[in-house]
Each structure stands twice: as structure tokens, then as C-alpha cells.
mmCIF file of C-alpha atoms in Angstrom:
data_model
loop_
_atom_site.group_PDB
_atom_site.id
_atom_site.type_symbol
_atom_site.label_atom_id
_atom_site.label_comp_id
_atom_site.label_asym_id
_atom_site.label_seq_id
_atom_site.Cartn_x
_atom_site.Cartn_y
_atom_site.Cartn_z
ATOM 1 C CA MET Q 1 110.294 74.242 171.795
ATOM 2 C CA ASN Q 2 107.770 75.876 174.138
ATOM 3 C CA THR Q 3 106.294 78.214 171.811
ATOM 4 C CA ILE Q 4 105.787 75.070 169.329
ATOM 5 C CA ARG Q 5 104.193 73.123 172.137
ATOM 6 C CA ARG Q 6 101.700 76.104 172.812
ATOM 7 C CA TRP Q 7 100.911 76.415 169.157
ATOM 8 C CA ALA Q 8 100.113 72.736 169.296
ATOM 9 C CA GLN Q 9 98.175 72.886 172.627
ATOM 10 C CA MET Q 10 95.749 75.523 170.517
ATOM 11 C CA GLY Q 11 92.092 74.705 169.627
ATOM 12 C CA ALA Q 12 90.756 74.598 166.424
ATOM 13 C CA ASP Q 13 88.388 77.927 167.196
ATOM 14 C CA LYS Q 14 91.737 79.873 168.245
ATOM 15 C CA TRP Q 15 93.228 78.865 164.796
ATOM 16 C CA ARG Q 16 90.123 80.168 162.780
ATOM 17 C CA GLU Q 17 90.239 83.520 164.796
ATOM 18 C CA ILE Q 18 93.866 83.993 163.511
ATOM 19 C CA TRP Q 19 93.153 82.980 159.935
ATOM 20 C CA GLY Q 20 90.182 85.300 159.806
ATOM 21 C CA GLY Q 21 92.264 88.048 160.940
ATOM 22 C CA TRP Q 22 94.885 87.563 158.181
ATOM 23 C CA ARG Q 23 92.460 86.742 155.526
ATOM 24 C CA GLY Q 24 90.855 90.114 156.218
ATOM 25 C CA PHE Q 25 94.181 91.776 156.028
ATOM 26 C CA LEU Q 26 95.072 89.949 152.913
ATOM 27 C CA HIS Q 27 92.024 90.958 151.142
ATOM 28 C CA PHE Q 28 92.408 94.823 151.920
ATOM 29 C CA VAL Q 29 95.855 94.753 150.567
ATOM 30 C CA LEU Q 30 94.684 92.882 147.439
ATOM 31 C CA CYS Q 31 91.788 95.609 146.721
ATOM 32 C CA SER Q 32 94.247 98.369 147.517
ATOM 33 C CA LEU Q 33 96.500 97.165 145.097
ATOM 34 C CA LEU Q 34 93.691 96.934 142.308
ATOM 35 C CA LEU Q 35 92.626 100.114 143.066
ATOM 36 C CA LEU Q 36 96.071 101.707 142.422
ATOM 37 C CA PHE Q 37 96.417 99.687 139.129
ATOM 38 C CA MET Q 38 93.073 100.928 137.771
ATOM 39 C CA ALA Q 39 94.161 104.499 138.848
ATOM 40 C CA CYS Q 40 97.359 104.422 137.268
ATOM 41 C CA LYS Q 41 96.289 102.703 133.853
ATOM 42 C CA PRO Q 42 95.192 104.959 131.091
ATOM 43 C CA LEU Q 43 91.504 104.918 129.734
ATOM 44 C CA GLU Q 44 91.370 103.079 126.746
ATOM 45 C CA ARG Q 45 88.734 105.048 124.314
ATOM 46 C CA ALA Q 46 86.685 102.697 121.824
ATOM 47 C CA PRO Q 47 87.553 103.161 118.395
ATOM 48 C CA GLN Q 48 85.888 106.333 116.555
ATOM 49 C CA SER Q 49 85.328 107.242 113.146
ATOM 50 C CA ASP Q 50 87.261 109.955 111.721
ATOM 51 C CA PRO Q 51 85.687 113.011 112.867
ATOM 52 C CA ASP Q 52 87.620 115.250 110.103
ATOM 53 C CA LEU Q 53 85.412 115.087 106.835
ATOM 54 C CA THR Q 54 86.463 118.538 106.063
ATOM 55 C CA LEU Q 55 87.783 118.750 102.284
ATOM 56 C CA SER Q 56 91.205 119.731 101.662
ATOM 57 C CA VAL Q 57 91.570 123.241 100.684
ATOM 58 C CA ASP Q 58 94.925 122.466 98.974
ATOM 59 C CA PRO Q 59 95.440 119.780 96.663
ATOM 60 C CA PHE Q 60 97.267 116.688 97.811
ATOM 61 C CA PRO Q 61 101.034 116.206 96.282
ATOM 62 C CA PHE Q 62 100.335 112.856 94.634
ATOM 63 C CA GLY Q 63 97.443 112.029 92.324
ATOM 64 C CA GLY Q 64 96.957 114.000 89.113
ATOM 65 C CA ASP Q 65 96.390 113.623 85.139
ATOM 66 C CA LEU Q 66 96.178 110.014 83.665
ATOM 67 C CA THR Q 67 95.606 108.999 80.006
ATOM 68 C CA LEU Q 68 94.060 105.571 79.775
ATOM 69 C CA VAL Q 69 91.297 103.729 77.696
ATOM 70 C CA ASP Q 70 88.100 103.572 78.952
ATOM 71 C CA HIS Q 71 85.415 100.759 78.619
ATOM 72 C CA ASP Q 72 83.966 101.928 75.102
ATOM 73 C CA GLY Q 73 87.563 101.418 73.935
ATOM 74 C CA ASN Q 74 88.245 105.583 73.651
ATOM 75 C CA SER Q 75 91.033 107.371 74.739
ATOM 76 C CA PHE Q 76 90.361 108.990 78.287
ATOM 77 C CA HIS Q 77 92.516 111.895 79.387
ATOM 78 C CA LEU Q 78 91.629 113.215 82.889
ATOM 79 C CA ALA Q 79 92.631 116.739 82.013
ATOM 80 C CA ASP Q 80 89.738 117.036 79.366
ATOM 81 C CA GLN Q 81 87.012 115.927 81.624
ATOM 82 C CA GLN Q 82 86.364 119.306 83.763
ATOM 83 C CA ARG Q 83 84.078 117.445 86.350
ATOM 84 C CA PRO Q 84 84.634 115.841 89.650
ATOM 85 C CA PHE Q 85 85.576 112.216 89.806
ATOM 86 C CA LEU Q 86 85.778 109.053 92.534
ATOM 87 C CA LEU Q 87 88.691 107.285 91.599
ATOM 88 C CA PHE Q 88 88.996 103.436 92.482
ATOM 89 C CA PHE Q 89 91.822 100.634 91.611
ATOM 90 C CA GLY Q 90 90.328 97.273 91.444
ATOM 91 C CA TYR Q 91 89.626 94.327 88.724
ATOM 92 C CA ALA Q 92 86.718 92.700 87.409
ATOM 93 C CA SER Q 93 87.401 89.273 88.921
ATOM 94 C CA CYS Q 94 87.811 90.703 92.428
ATOM 95 C CA PRO Q 95 85.631 88.659 94.728
ATOM 96 C CA ASP Q 96 84.977 90.830 97.656
ATOM 97 C CA ALA Q 97 86.463 94.325 98.105
ATOM 98 C CA CYS Q 98 85.524 95.524 94.663
ATOM 99 C CA PRO Q 99 81.929 94.870 94.780
ATOM 100 C CA GLN Q 100 81.844 96.169 98.248
ATOM 101 C CA THR Q 101 83.292 99.498 97.465
ATOM 102 C CA MET Q 102 80.984 99.733 94.403
ATOM 103 C CA ALA Q 103 77.728 99.156 96.498
ATOM 104 C CA ARG Q 104 78.976 101.581 98.939
ATOM 105 C CA LEU Q 105 79.518 104.037 96.059
ATOM 106 C CA ALA Q 106 75.742 103.205 94.931
ATOM 107 C CA SER Q 107 74.430 104.152 98.466
ATOM 108 C CA ALA Q 108 76.539 107.372 98.176
ATOM 109 C CA TYR Q 109 75.196 108.452 94.871
ATOM 110 C CA THR Q 110 71.621 107.617 96.373
ATOM 111 C CA ILE Q 111 72.524 109.870 99.360
ATOM 112 C CA LEU Q 112 73.635 112.723 97.274
ATOM 113 C CA GLY Q 113 70.706 112.722 94.590
ATOM 114 C CA GLU Q 114 70.825 115.614 92.203
ATOM 115 C CA ASP Q 115 74.122 116.989 94.179
ATOM 116 C CA ALA Q 116 75.985 113.742 92.135
ATOM 117 C CA ARG Q 117 74.569 114.778 88.619
ATOM 118 C CA ASP Q 118 78.371 115.512 87.650
ATOM 119 C CA LEU Q 119 79.860 112.791 89.551
ATOM 120 C CA ARG Q 120 81.465 110.201 87.754
ATOM 121 C CA THR Q 121 83.158 107.009 89.354
ATOM 122 C CA LEU Q 122 86.672 105.998 87.294
ATOM 123 C CA PHE Q 123 87.409 102.421 88.123
ATOM 124 C CA VAL Q 124 90.895 101.617 87.235
ATOM 125 C CA SER Q 125 91.614 98.176 86.603
ATOM 126 C CA VAL Q 126 95.155 96.852 88.083
ATOM 127 C CA ASP Q 127 94.523 93.595 85.924
ATOM 128 C CA PRO Q 128 94.869 94.970 82.359
ATOM 129 C CA GLY Q 129 95.724 91.335 81.024
ATOM 130 C CA ARG Q 130 92.092 90.241 81.778
ATOM 131 C CA ASP Q 131 90.565 93.286 81.956
ATOM 132 C CA SER Q 132 89.474 94.194 78.331
ATOM 133 C CA PRO Q 133 87.559 97.290 77.658
ATOM 134 C CA LYS Q 134 84.420 95.020 76.991
ATOM 135 C CA MET Q 135 85.146 92.941 80.177
ATOM 136 C CA LEU Q 136 85.054 96.093 82.289
ATOM 137 C CA LYS Q 137 81.839 97.477 80.723
ATOM 138 C CA SER Q 138 80.143 94.236 81.343
ATOM 139 C CA TYR Q 139 81.369 94.225 84.920
ATOM 140 C CA LEU Q 140 80.684 97.697 85.774
ATOM 141 C CA SER Q 141 76.737 97.555 84.331
ATOM 142 C CA HIS Q 142 75.931 95.391 87.546
ATOM 143 C CA PHE Q 143 76.261 98.229 89.856
ATOM 144 C CA ASP Q 144 74.236 101.189 89.981
ATOM 145 C CA VAL Q 145 76.908 103.931 89.821
ATOM 146 C CA PRO Q 146 77.810 105.941 86.681
ATOM 147 C CA ALA Q 147 81.150 104.619 86.362
ATOM 148 C CA ILE Q 148 83.879 104.638 83.627
ATOM 149 C CA GLY Q 149 86.185 101.377 83.271
ATOM 150 C CA LEU Q 150 89.620 102.314 82.335
ATOM 151 C CA THR Q 151 92.384 100.029 81.469
ATOM 152 C CA GLY Q 152 95.509 100.173 79.124
ATOM 153 C CA VAL Q 153 98.635 98.873 78.890
ATOM 154 C CA GLN Q 154 100.914 97.573 81.767
ATOM 155 C CA ASP Q 155 103.319 100.742 81.799
ATOM 156 C CA SER Q 156 100.438 103.315 81.731
ATOM 157 C CA ILE Q 157 98.552 101.473 84.596
ATOM 158 C CA ASP Q 158 101.617 101.129 86.541
ATOM 159 C CA ALA Q 159 102.200 104.682 86.384
ATOM 160 C CA VAL Q 160 98.851 105.814 87.601
ATOM 161 C CA VAL Q 161 99.184 103.427 90.394
ATOM 162 C CA LYS Q 162 102.395 105.077 91.120
ATOM 163 C CA ARG Q 163 101.148 108.622 90.909
ATOM 164 C CA TYR Q 164 98.220 108.140 93.294
ATOM 165 C CA ALA Q 165 100.683 106.595 95.774
ATOM 166 C CA ALA Q 166 98.528 103.071 95.577
ATOM 167 C CA HIS Q 167 99.783 99.662 95.064
ATOM 168 C CA TYR Q 168 98.806 96.303 93.804
ATOM 169 C CA GLU Q 169 100.412 92.862 93.666
ATOM 170 C CA ILE Q 170 99.419 89.502 92.254
ATOM 171 C CA GLY Q 171 98.567 87.207 95.077
ATOM 172 C CA GLU Q 172 96.978 83.830 95.606
ATOM 173 C CA GLN Q 173 97.302 81.680 92.545
ATOM 174 C CA GLY Q 174 95.348 78.544 91.136
ATOM 175 C CA SER Q 175 91.527 80.096 92.289
ATOM 176 C CA ALA Q 176 88.660 80.003 90.993
ATOM 177 C CA ALA Q 177 89.056 83.178 89.346
ATOM 178 C CA GLY Q 178 92.520 82.270 87.961
ATOM 179 C CA TYR Q 179 94.806 84.181 90.519
ATOM 180 C CA LEU Q 180 94.031 87.302 92.991
ATOM 181 C CA ILE Q 181 95.280 90.579 93.402
ATOM 182 C CA ASP Q 182 95.924 92.311 96.308
ATOM 183 C CA HIS Q 183 95.299 96.197 95.699
ATOM 184 C CA SER Q 184 94.916 99.639 97.553
ATOM 185 C CA LEU Q 185 91.615 100.031 98.745
ATOM 186 C CA TYR Q 186 90.995 103.751 98.917
ATOM 187 C CA THR Q 187 88.668 105.604 97.004
ATOM 188 C CA TYR Q 188 89.884 109.209 95.701
ATOM 189 C CA LEU Q 189 87.937 112.080 95.131
ATOM 190 C CA ILE Q 190 89.045 114.319 92.179
ATOM 191 C CA ASP Q 191 87.770 117.858 91.647
ATOM 192 C CA GLN Q 192 86.914 119.334 88.580
ATOM 193 C CA ASN Q 193 90.457 120.703 87.999
ATOM 194 C CA GLY Q 194 91.776 117.503 88.087
ATOM 195 C CA ASP Q 195 93.062 117.899 91.459
ATOM 196 C CA LEU Q 196 92.937 115.250 94.549
ATOM 197 C CA ARG Q 197 91.110 116.674 97.334
ATOM 198 C CA PHE Q 198 90.239 113.904 99.402
ATOM 199 C CA PHE Q 199 90.464 110.058 99.829
ATOM 200 C CA PHE Q 200 88.391 107.524 101.513
ATOM 201 C CA ARG Q 201 89.039 104.510 103.485
ATOM 202 C CA PRO Q 202 87.161 101.255 103.419
ATOM 203 C CA SER Q 203 85.929 102.257 106.859
ATOM 204 C CA HIS Q 204 84.116 105.463 105.606
ATOM 205 C CA THR Q 205 80.435 105.111 105.233
ATOM 206 C CA ALA Q 206 78.056 106.268 102.350
ATOM 207 C CA GLU Q 207 76.918 109.216 104.269
ATOM 208 C CA GLU Q 208 80.581 110.136 104.959
ATOM 209 C CA ILE Q 209 81.443 110.082 101.366
ATOM 210 C CA ALA Q 210 78.183 112.067 100.427
ATOM 211 C CA THR Q 211 79.012 114.671 103.249
ATOM 212 C CA VAL Q 212 82.769 115.443 101.872
ATOM 213 C CA VAL Q 213 81.367 115.414 98.300
ATOM 214 C CA ARG Q 214 78.849 117.732 98.749
ATOM 215 C CA GLN Q 215 81.682 120.282 99.945
ATOM 216 C CA LEU Q 216 82.766 120.444 96.288
ATOM 217 C CA SER Q 217 79.995 122.478 95.182
ATOM 218 C CA ARG Q 218 80.297 125.109 97.867
#
């Protein structure tokens, strides 16, 4: 009771003095805990592009030969070509990823200049039901890329997709395009022997594509 009575008799100035001391102590403790937390937390590095743009010395264990129908209606056999290729899976009704990839490849060809004189792009359709040779030829004419459209029967397309460890799946129905297809977005670099030497992600720039392609001629 005596203690309570003494607290009650304290003036406002005394209470402010006591609270000020505790507030300073609490501030010190909180700052110390914050510094300790920051010291223990690992630093987060900003995302970086792939620093390794070195061409694979040995071929990848997937990829390889293919036989399909080109956009002129002729049989196309990769093993007979003896030139380097960029290969991409897509379809003519693709609303975004395919045009974006073709535009990026067009920029890469511009950067490469004469270094790309033998390089061709293979656009393998994953929509053979709609992508006739004539349709593919018309579609590819809109891009400044020396491309060959390839199609075929469903089993032949599926065999190539599997060989290149790619995928596709019929997606959204009822769109303006009829239906959409979810498909792999990698672009594969094939050397003049028909071996898969590199694959580009959508995040690779045109400059990075050109850097890797130039290594084929070394």
C-alpha cells in the first residue's frame, strides 16, 4: 500500500523521466535485434542472365534426325542437309510466343550478318491438323527469317517432339483462333552434322543467340 501511495504522489515530470528512460532502452533493444537479423540473413542476389554461353563440346543426349514435310510439300530429311539449323516448335495460330520468338530470331540474324549465311530456322508445327504446308509458308513469309516450315502426320510430329524432349498440349478452347496450344518455348541449335549443341530459353537475347551461333564456325 505504501508503494502504491508513493507512485500516486509522483508528479507528471517524474513519470515522463521514468518513461523516457525505458523508451530509450527499448529503442536500443529493437535496433540491436534488427541489426542481428540483417547480419544473419543471407544477401539476395539480383537475377542474372545465364553467364555460360559456351557451345557444348559434346552433342546433347537428345535431339537428332527427323523426317517431315516442308512448306513446299517436299520431304525434309535433316540428315541430308549438312548445314546448321535453329529449331523451334510452334504453330501458325499462336498469338504471342511464336511471333515473339521469330522476331527475336530475326534480330539475331541481323546481328550475325554474313555469319548466318548457311543458318536456317526450322519451324516445326505442333498443330498439323490446321498447319498445312501452304499455311506454314504463308505464315513464315511475315518474318524476316530464312525459315522452313515443317509439318506431317500426328505420329511423326509426336516422335520429333519426344526426340527433342519437348512438349505440347491442346489448351484453351473457343478462342478466336479456335483453340490454343501450350508448347515448349526452347529454340534448339543444331550443327551441320545434325547434332544438338545448345538450346536457348525465351530469356536469351538476340545478342546471346548470335554469340553462341558464331561458335559453330570456329
